[in-house]
Amino acid sequence: MDITFSAEELAFRDQVRAFLSENWTDNLATRIRGDNQEFKAAQIEWQNKLNDQGWLAPGWPVEHGGADWSVTENFIFETERSLAGAPDVVPFGLKMVAPVIYGFGSEEQKKRFLPRILKNEDWWCQGYSEPGAGSDLAALKTKAELDGDDYIVNGAKVWTTYAQYSDWIFCLVRTDSSGKRQDGITFLLIDMKSPGITVNKISSIDDHHSLNEVVFDNVRVPVANRIGEQDKGWTYAKALLAHERTSIAAVADSKRRLRDLRKLLAQEVSGGRPLSEDTQFQNRLSNTEIELMALEYTELRVLASTADGKGPGVESSLLKIKGTEIQQAIQQMYMDLAGYYSGVIHGEENAETIGHAFGHDARKAYMYGRAATIYGGSNEVQKNITAKYVLGL
Ligand SMILES: Cc1cc2nc3c(=O)[nH]c(=O)nc-3n(C[C@H](O)[C@H](O)[C@H](O)COP(=O)(O)OP(=O)(O)OC[C@H]3O[C@@H](n4cnc5c(N)ncnc54)[C@H](O)[C@@H]3O)c2cc1C
């Protein structure tokens, strides 16, 4: 594996750095951390900048607006973006449903939906999970029955991220219960303004409203909004999950967080000495850095084999397990550094900061971070996959 960049790749890296320093501003960074509509407006502004540059959906086919990047160029962009502290795009439209639409959708569906996703005109959410159908997704029960040119949908989806902002939801629904569970599932695109849809907020421990329950009560969905064939939705759903697990290791994000943590440790003083001289913190930091370096090389090996035309396969499970464990170890160190101040809850937006400025953010990141080992396929399930396909158990 050759891990040096070519002259063209280094030139591309400089171009990405110049773009980020001009366009990823402090103002955007502050607003994107905000709540509700402020977050959405700032995220759209950021994604529009990427679209103007032609970098919003690099993985899409070129004819639909993709950038035709090599695996290495994609790696360079993701690394530089993370090191600059800029967020990933909201994935549900751009990285999840779009590949299903251009991979399996009709020409009308491609023309109707893809340009609006690229221009950030439609926000999407993902309606897979249900009460009783998470890891065991094929247990889903939300039902769609044909009635003329429409399906009538009844049931409920849960943990639906950003449903409160979304114009559309892509859903797995049950159209047949007679045979194998995976065989009776259909993939529908549903307008969130359809009569009969209710979005209920789910409060989470990080104070940020991202999660919802979406209830369908006799919702009419045109058959024209079905992807591919009826009862074949499982095939399209699986293709989408492969996209969901890409870049989940978040190596560059963890590198940035460790870099910033080092600075804070040098500033914070305990017993007259900076915490960076505390041997316990030094040990924890070094161990996490070693793990992260090992993960980075594993990721580079996976990328090298992807560049050779082999799919990421089971390695994506290993990247997910290790990447999320490292993220949580870093979040724990921020919490320990903030000490008591990580427990301060700011009642109002823009309230005066009490104690360490980073305490509030440390707590939010730690709290939301608990979810990283659950979503995108829980780590226990990834361990099962690894045991079966890597260890042959
Ligand atoms: C923050 C967050 C955002 C989410 N956003 C979305 C979204 O936008 N859209 C969407 O559709 N879903 C979303 N999800 C749902 C997510 O996909 C599910 O939470 C996940 O698939 C796990 O399902 P579950 O919660 O039903 O847990 P369960 O599947 O009930 O699992 C409970 C526990 O049992 C373990 N377990 C389950 N099966 C096995 C097994 N075979 N072997 C060993 N252990 C097992 C799990 O690892 C877990 O610890 C989100 C979840 C979170 C936390």
Coordinates of C-alpha atoms and ligand atoms in Angstrom, one line a residue:
M1 CA 0.0 0.0 0.0
D2 CA 1.4 3.4 -1.1
I3 CA 0.3 6.1 1.4
T4 CA 2.1 9.1 -0.2
F5 CA 0.0 11.6 -2.2
S6 CA 0.9 12.4 -5.8
A7 CA 1.6 16.0 -6.9
E8 CA -2.0 16.2 -8.3
E9 CA -3.4 15.0 -5.0
L10 CA -1.4 17.5 -3.0
A11 CA -2.6 20.3 -5.3
F12 CA -6.2 19.1 -4.7
R13 CA -5.6 19.1 -0.9
D14 CA -4.4 22.8 -1.2
Q15 CA -7.6 23.6 -3.2
V16 CA -9.8 22.0 -0.5
R17 CA -7.9 23.9 2.3
A18 CA -8.3 27.2 0.4
F19 CA -12.0 26.5 -0.1
L20 CA -12.5 25.7 3.6
S21 CA -10.6 28.7 4.9
E22 CA -12.7 31.0 2.7
N23 CA -16.1 29.4 3.2
W24 CA -16.2 27.6 6.6
T25 CA -16.6 30.7 8.8
D26 CA -16.9 31.1 12.6
N27 CA -20.4 32.6 12.0
L28 CA -21.5 29.4 10.3
A29 CA -19.8 27.2 12.9
T30 CA -21.7 29.0 15.8
R31 CA -25.1 28.9 14.0
I32 CA -24.8 25.2 13.0
R33 CA -24.3 24.3 16.7
G34 CA -27.6 26.2 17.4
D35 CA -31.0 24.6 17.7
N36 CA -34.0 24.1 15.4
Q37 CA -34.5 26.5 12.5
E38 CA -31.2 28.2 13.1
F39 CA -29.4 24.9 12.7
K40 CA -31.3 24.1 9.6
A41 CA -30.8 27.5 7.9
A42 CA -27.0 27.4 8.6
Q43 CA -26.7 23.8 7.5
I44 CA -28.4 24.7 4.2
E45 CA -26.2 27.7 3.7
W46 CA -23.1 25.5 4.2
Q47 CA -24.4 22.8 1.8
N48 CA -25.3 25.4 -0.8
K49 CA -21.6 26.6 -0.7
L50 CA -20.5 23.0 -1.3
N51 CA -23.0 22.7 -4.1
D52 CA -21.8 25.9 -5.8
Q53 CA -18.3 24.4 -5.8
G54 CA -19.6 21.1 -7.2
W55 CA -18.6 19.2 -4.0
L56 CA -21.9 18.5 -2.3
A57 CA -22.5 15.0 -3.7
P58 CA -19.1 13.9 -5.0
G59 CA -20.1 10.2 -4.9
W60 CA -23.1 10.6 -7.3
P61 CA -22.8 9.7 -11.0
V62 CA -21.4 12.7 -12.9
E63 CA -24.5 13.1 -15.0
H64 CA -26.5 13.8 -11.9
G65 CA -24.0 16.2 -10.3
G66 CA -21.3 14.0 -8.9
A67 CA -17.6 15.1 -8.8
D68 CA -15.9 11.9 -10.2
W69 CA -13.4 11.9 -7.4
S70 CA -11.0 9.0 -6.8
V71 CA -11.1 7.2 -3.5
T72 CA -8.0 9.2 -2.5
E73 CA -9.5 12.5 -3.4
N74 CA -12.6 11.7 -1.4
F75 CA -10.3 10.7 1.6
I76 CA -8.4 14.0 1.3
F77 CA -11.6 16.0 1.2
E78 CA -13.1 14.2 4.2
T79 CA -9.9 14.6 6.2
E80 CA -9.5 18.3 5.5
R81 CA -13.2 19.0 6.2
S82 CA -13.0 17.2 9.6
L83 CA -9.7 18.8 10.6
A84 CA -11.3 22.2 9.9
G85 CA -14.2 21.3 12.1
A86 CA -16.8 21.6 9.3
P87 CA -19.8 19.2 9.6
D88 CA -20.6 16.4 7.2
V89 CA -23.7 16.9 5.0
V90 CA -27.0 15.7 6.4
P91 CA -26.9 12.3 4.9
F92 CA -30.6 11.2 4.5
G93 CA -31.2 12.8 1.1
L94 CA -27.6 13.1 -0.3
K95 CA -26.0 9.9 0.9
M96 CA -28.9 7.5 1.5
V97 CA -32.0 8.0 -0.6
A98 CA -30.2 9.5 -3.6
P99 CA -28.1 6.4 -4.4
V100 CA -31.3 4.3 -4.2
I101 CA -33.1 6.7 -6.6
Y102 CA -30.3 6.9 -9.1
G103 CA -29.6 3.1 -8.7
F104 CA -33.1 1.7 -8.8
G105 CA -35.6 4.6 -9.4
S106 CA -37.5 5.4 -12.6
E107 CA -36.4 8.2 -15.0
E108 CA -39.3 10.4 -13.7
Q109 CA -38.2 9.8 -10.1
K110 CA -34.6 10.7 -10.9
K111 CA -35.7 13.9 -12.7
R112 CA -38.1 14.9 -10.0
F113 CA -36.1 14.2 -6.8
L114 CA -32.3 14.4 -7.5
P115 CA -32.1 18.1 -8.5
R116 CA -34.1 19.2 -5.5
I117 CA -31.8 17.2 -3.2
L118 CA -28.8 18.7 -4.7
K119 CA -30.2 22.3 -4.4
N120 CA -31.1 21.6 -0.7
E121 CA -34.8 22.3 -1.6
D122 CA -36.0 19.0 -0.1
W123 CA -34.9 17.6 3.2
W124 CA -35.4 13.9 3.7
C125 CA -35.6 11.6 6.7
Q126 CA -35.2 7.8 7.0
G127 CA -38.2 5.7 8.0
Y128 CA -36.7 2.3 8.7
S129 CA -36.9 1.6 12.5
E130 CA -40.1 0.8 14.3
P131 CA -40.9 -0.1 17.8
G132 CA -39.9 -3.8 17.7
A133 CA -37.9 -3.5 14.5
G134 CA -34.4 -2.1 14.9
S135 CA -31.6 -4.5 14.6
D136 CA -34.1 -7.0 13.4
L137 CA -35.4 -4.7 10.7
A138 CA -37.3 -7.3 8.7
A139 CA -39.8 -7.5 11.7
L140 CA -41.3 -4.2 10.5
K141 CA -45.1 -4.0 10.5
T142 CA -46.0 -0.6 9.0
K143 CA -48.5 -1.7 6.4
A144 CA -49.2 -0.5 2.8
E145 CA -52.3 -1.7 1.0
L146 CA -53.1 -1.1 -2.6
D147 CA -56.2 1.0 -3.4
G148 CA -56.4 2.0 -7.1
D149 CA -53.3 4.2 -7.9
D150 CA -52.4 4.7 -4.3
Y151 CA -51.1 2.7 -1.3
I152 CA -52.8 3.3 2.0
V153 CA -50.1 3.4 4.7
N154 CA -50.8 2.7 8.4
G155 CA -48.3 2.3 11.3
A156 CA -45.4 4.1 13.0
K157 CA -41.7 4.7 12.6
V158 CA -39.4 5.6 15.5
W159 CA -36.1 7.4 16.1
T160 CA -36.6 9.3 12.9
T161 CA -33.9 11.9 12.9
Y162 CA -34.9 15.4 11.7
A163 CA -38.4 14.3 10.7
Q164 CA -39.5 17.7 12.1
Y165 CA -37.6 19.5 9.3
S166 CA -38.2 17.1 6.5
D167 CA -40.2 17.5 3.3
W168 CA -40.0 13.8 2.5
I169 CA -39.5 10.5 4.2
F170 CA -38.3 7.2 2.6
C171 CA -40.0 4.3 4.2
L172 CA -39.9 0.5 4.3
V173 CA -43.4 -0.8 4.5
R174 CA -44.9 -4.3 4.6
T175 CA -47.0 -5.2 1.5
D176 CA -47.0 -9.0 2.0
S177 CA -46.9 -11.1 5.2
S178 CA -47.4 -14.5 3.7
G179 CA -43.8 -15.6 2.9
K180 CA -40.3 -15.0 4.1
R181 CA -40.2 -11.7 6.1
Q182 CA -37.7 -10.0 3.8
D183 CA -39.8 -10.8 0.7
G184 CA -42.9 -8.7 1.5
I185 CA -41.2 -5.3 2.0
T186 CA -41.7 -2.3 -0.3
F187 CA -39.7 1.0 -0.6
L188 CA -41.9 4.1 -0.7
L189 CA -41.1 7.8 -1.0
I190 CA -43.7 9.7 1.1
D191 CA -44.5 13.4 1.1
M192 CA -44.4 14.6 4.7
K193 CA -47.3 17.0 4.0
S194 CA -49.6 14.1 3.2
P195 CA -52.8 14.2 5.3
G196 CA -52.6 11.6 8.1
I197 CA -48.9 12.0 9.1
T198 CA -48.1 13.1 12.7
V199 CA -44.6 13.9 13.9
N200 CA -44.1 13.5 17.7
K201 CA -41.0 14.8 19.3
I202 CA -38.8 12.4 21.3
S203 CA -36.7 14.1 24.0
S204 CA -33.1 12.9 24.2
I205 CA -30.4 13.3 26.9
D206 CA -28.4 15.7 24.8
D207 CA -31.1 18.5 24.8
H208 CA -31.0 18.7 21.0
H209 CA -34.3 17.9 19.3
S210 CA -33.3 15.4 16.6
L211 CA -35.4 12.3 17.3
N212 CA -39.1 11.8 16.5
E213 CA -41.8 9.3 16.1
V214 CA -43.7 9.5 12.8
V215 CA -47.3 8.1 12.8
F216 CA -49.1 7.1 9.6
D217 CA -52.9 7.1 9.7
N218 CA -54.5 6.1 6.4
V219 CA -51.8 8.0 4.5
R220 CA -52.3 7.9 0.7
V221 CA -49.1 7.4 -1.3
P222 CA -49.2 7.3 -5.1
V223 CA -47.9 4.1 -6.6
A224 CA -45.6 6.4 -8.7
N225 CA -43.7 7.0 -5.5
R226 CA -42.6 3.4 -5.1
I227 CA -39.0 2.5 -5.8
G228 CA -38.6 -0.4 -8.2
E229 CA -40.9 -3.4 -7.7
Q230 CA -43.5 -4.1 -5.0
D231 CA -42.2 -6.6 -2.3
K232 CA -38.5 -6.1 -3.5
G233 CA -37.7 -3.2 -1.1
W234 CA -35.3 -5.3 1.0
T235 CA -32.8 -5.3 -1.9
Y236 CA -32.9 -1.5 -2.2
A237 CA -32.8 -1.1 1.6
K238 CA -29.6 -3.2 1.9
A239 CA -27.9 -1.2 -0.8
L240 CA -28.7 1.9 1.2
L241 CA -27.3 0.5 4.5
A242 CA -23.9 -0.1 2.8
H243 CA -23.8 3.7 2.1
E244 CA -24.8 4.4 5.7
R245 CA -21.7 2.6 7.1
T246 CA -19.1 4.3 4.8
S247 CA -16.8 6.8 6.6
I248 CA -18.3 5.9 9.9
A249 CA -14.9 5.5 11.5
A250 CA -14.6 9.3 11.6
V251 CA -10.8 9.1 12.1
A252 CA -10.1 12.8 11.1
D253 CA -12.9 14.0 13.5
S254 CA -11.3 12.1 16.3
K255 CA -7.8 13.5 15.4
R256 CA -9.2 17.1 15.6
R257 CA -10.9 16.4 18.9
L258 CA -7.6 15.0 20.3
R259 CA -5.6 17.9 19.0
D260 CA -8.0 20.4 20.7
L261 CA -8.0 18.3 23.9
R262 CA -4.2 18.5 24.1
K263 CA -4.5 22.3 24.0
L264 CA -7.1 22.4 26.7
L265 CA -5.1 20.0 28.9
A266 CA -2.1 22.4 28.7
Q267 CA -4.4 25.4 29.7
E268 CA -6.2 23.7 32.7
V269 CA -4.3 23.8 35.9
S270 CA -4.8 21.4 38.8
G271 CA -2.6 21.5 42.0
G272 CA -0.5 24.2 40.5
R273 CA 0.4 22.2 37.4
P274 CA -1.2 21.9 33.9
L275 CA -3.3 18.8 33.5
S276 CA -1.1 17.9 30.5
E277 CA 1.5 16.8 33.1
D278 CA -0.9 14.5 34.8
T279 CA 0.4 11.0 34.2
Q280 CA -3.1 9.5 34.2
F281 CA -4.3 11.9 31.5
Q282 CA -1.1 11.4 29.5
N283 CA -1.6 7.6 29.6
R284 CA -5.2 7.8 28.4
L285 CA -4.4 10.3 25.7
S286 CA -1.4 8.2 24.4
N287 CA -3.4 4.9 24.5
T288 CA -6.3 6.6 22.5
E289 CA -3.8 8.1 20.0
I290 CA -2.2 4.7 19.4
E291 CA -5.6 3.1 18.9
L292 CA -6.5 5.9 16.5
M293 CA -3.3 5.5 14.5
A294 CA -4.0 1.8 14.1
L295 CA -7.5 2.5 13.0
E296 CA -6.3 5.1 10.5
Y297 CA -4.0 2.4 8.9
T298 CA -6.9 -0.1 8.8
E299 CA -9.0 2.5 7.1
L300 CA -6.3 3.3 4.6
R301 CA -5.9 -0.5 3.8
V302 CA -9.7 -0.7 3.3
L303 CA -9.5 2.4 1.0
A304 CA -6.6 0.9 -0.9
S305 CA -8.6 -2.3 -1.6
T306 CA -11.7 -0.2 -2.5
A307 CA -9.5 1.7 -5.0
D308 CA -8.6 -1.7 -6.5
G309 CA -12.2 -2.4 -7.1
K310 CA -13.0 -4.6 -4.0
G311 CA -16.0 -3.5 -1.9
P312 CA -15.5 -2.4 1.7
G313 CA -17.3 -5.6 2.8
V314 CA -17.0 -6.8 6.4
E315 CA -14.2 -4.4 7.2
S316 CA -16.8 -1.7 7.5
S317 CA -18.0 -3.5 10.7
L318 CA -14.5 -3.4 12.2
L319 CA -14.1 0.3 11.3
K320 CA -17.5 1.1 12.9
I321 CA -16.8 -0.8 16.1
K322 CA -13.3 0.7 16.7
G323 CA -14.2 4.2 15.4
T324 CA -17.1 4.6 17.7
E325 CA -15.2 3.2 20.7
I326 CA -12.5 5.7 20.2
Q327 CA -15.1 8.6 19.8
Q328 CA -16.6 7.6 23.1
A329 CA -13.2 7.4 24.9
I330 CA -12.4 10.9 23.7
Q331 CA -15.9 12.2 24.8
Q332 CA -15.2 10.7 28.3
M333 CA -11.8 12.5 28.5
Y334 CA -13.5 15.9 27.7
M335 CA -16.1 15.2 30.4
D336 CA -13.4 14.3 33.0
L337 CA -11.4 17.5 32.0
A338 CA -14.5 19.7 32.4
G339 CA -15.2 18.0 35.8
Y340 CA -18.2 19.5 37.6
Y341 CA -18.8 22.1 34.9
S342 CA -19.8 19.4 32.4
G343 CA -22.9 19.0 34.6
V344 CA -24.0 22.7 34.1
I345 CA -27.2 22.8 32.0
H346 CA -27.8 26.1 30.2
G347 CA -31.5 26.9 30.4
E348 CA -31.5 29.3 27.5
E349 CA -29.7 29.6 24.2
N350 CA -26.9 32.2 24.6
A351 CA -27.1 32.1 28.4
E352 CA -23.9 33.2 30.2
T353 CA -21.3 30.4 30.4
I354 CA -20.6 29.0 33.9
G355 CA -17.1 27.6 34.5
H356 CA -15.3 26.1 31.6
A357 CA -16.6 27.2 28.2
F358 CA -16.2 23.7 26.8
G359 CA -18.1 22.0 29.7
H360 CA -21.5 22.4 28.1
D361 CA -20.3 21.2 24.7
A362 CA -18.5 18.3 26.4
R363 CA -21.7 17.1 28.0
K364 CA -23.8 17.4 24.9
A365 CA -21.2 15.5 22.8
Y366 CA -20.9 12.8 25.5
M367 CA -24.6 12.4 25.8
Y368 CA -25.3 12.2 22.0
G369 CA -22.2 10.1 21.7
R370 CA -23.9 7.2 23.5
A371 CA -25.9 6.7 20.3
A372 CA -22.9 6.1 18.1
T373 CA -22.6 2.5 19.2
I374 CA -26.3 2.0 18.5
Y375 CA -27.2 3.6 15.2
G376 CA -25.9 2.5 11.8
G377 CA -26.2 -1.1 13.0
S378 CA -25.4 -1.6 16.8
N379 CA -21.8 -2.6 17.7
E380 CA -23.1 -5.9 19.1
V381 CA -24.5 -6.7 15.8
Q382 CA -21.3 -5.6 14.1
K383 CA -19.4 -8.0 16.4
N384 CA -21.7 -10.8 15.3
I385 CA -20.9 -10.0 11.7
T386 CA -17.1 -9.9 12.4
A387 CA -17.3 -13.2 14.4
K388 CA -19.1 -14.9 11.4
Y389 CA -17.3 -13.5 8.4
V390 CA -13.8 -12.7 9.8
L391 CA -13.3 -15.3 12.5
G392 CA -15.5 -18.0 10.8
L393 CA -17.3 -18.8 14.0
Ligands
LIG1 C1 -29.5 8.8 17.7 C2 -30.2 7.8 16.9 C3 -30.7 8.2 15.6 C4 -31.4 7.3 14.8 N1 -31.9 7.7 13.6 C5 -32.7 6.9 12.9 C6 -33.3 7.3 11.7 O1 -33.2 8.5 11.3 N2 -34.1 6.4 11.0 C7 -34.2 5.1 11.4 O2 -34.9 4.4 10.7 N3 -33.7 4.7 12.6 C8 -32.9 5.5 13.3 N4 -32.3 5.1 14.5 C9 -32.6 3.7 14.9 C10 -31.4 2.8 14.9 O3 -31.2 2.3 13.6 C11 -31.8 1.6 15.9 O4 -31.8 2.2 17.2 C12 -30.8 0.5 15.8 O5 -31.0 -0.2 14.6 C13 -31.0 -0.5 17.0 O6 -32.4 -0.9 17.0 P1 -33.2 -0.8 18.4 O7 -33.0 0.6 19.0 O8 -34.6 -1.2 18.1 O9 -32.5 -1.8 19.4 P2 -32.6 -3.4 19.5 O10 -32.5 -3.9 18.1 O11 -33.9 -3.7 20.2 O12 -31.4 -3.8 20.3 C14 -31.4 -3.6 21.7 C15 -30.0 -4.2 22.2 O13 -29.9 -5.6 21.9 C16 -28.7 -5.8 21.1 N5 -29.0 -6.8 20.1 C17 -30.0 -6.8 19.2 N6 -29.9 -7.9 18.4 C18 -28.8 -8.6 18.8 C19 -28.1 -9.7 18.3 N7 -28.6 -10.5 17.3 N8 -27.0 -10.1 18.9 C20 -26.5 -9.4 19.9 N9 -27.0 -8.3 20.4 C21 -28.2 -7.9 19.8 C22 -28.4 -4.4 20.5 O14 -27.0 -4.3 20.1 C23 -28.8 -3.5 21.6 O15 -27.8 -3.3 22.5 C24 -31.6 5.9 15.3 C25 -31.1 5.6 16.5 C26 -30.4 6.5 17.3 C27 -29.9 6.0 18.7

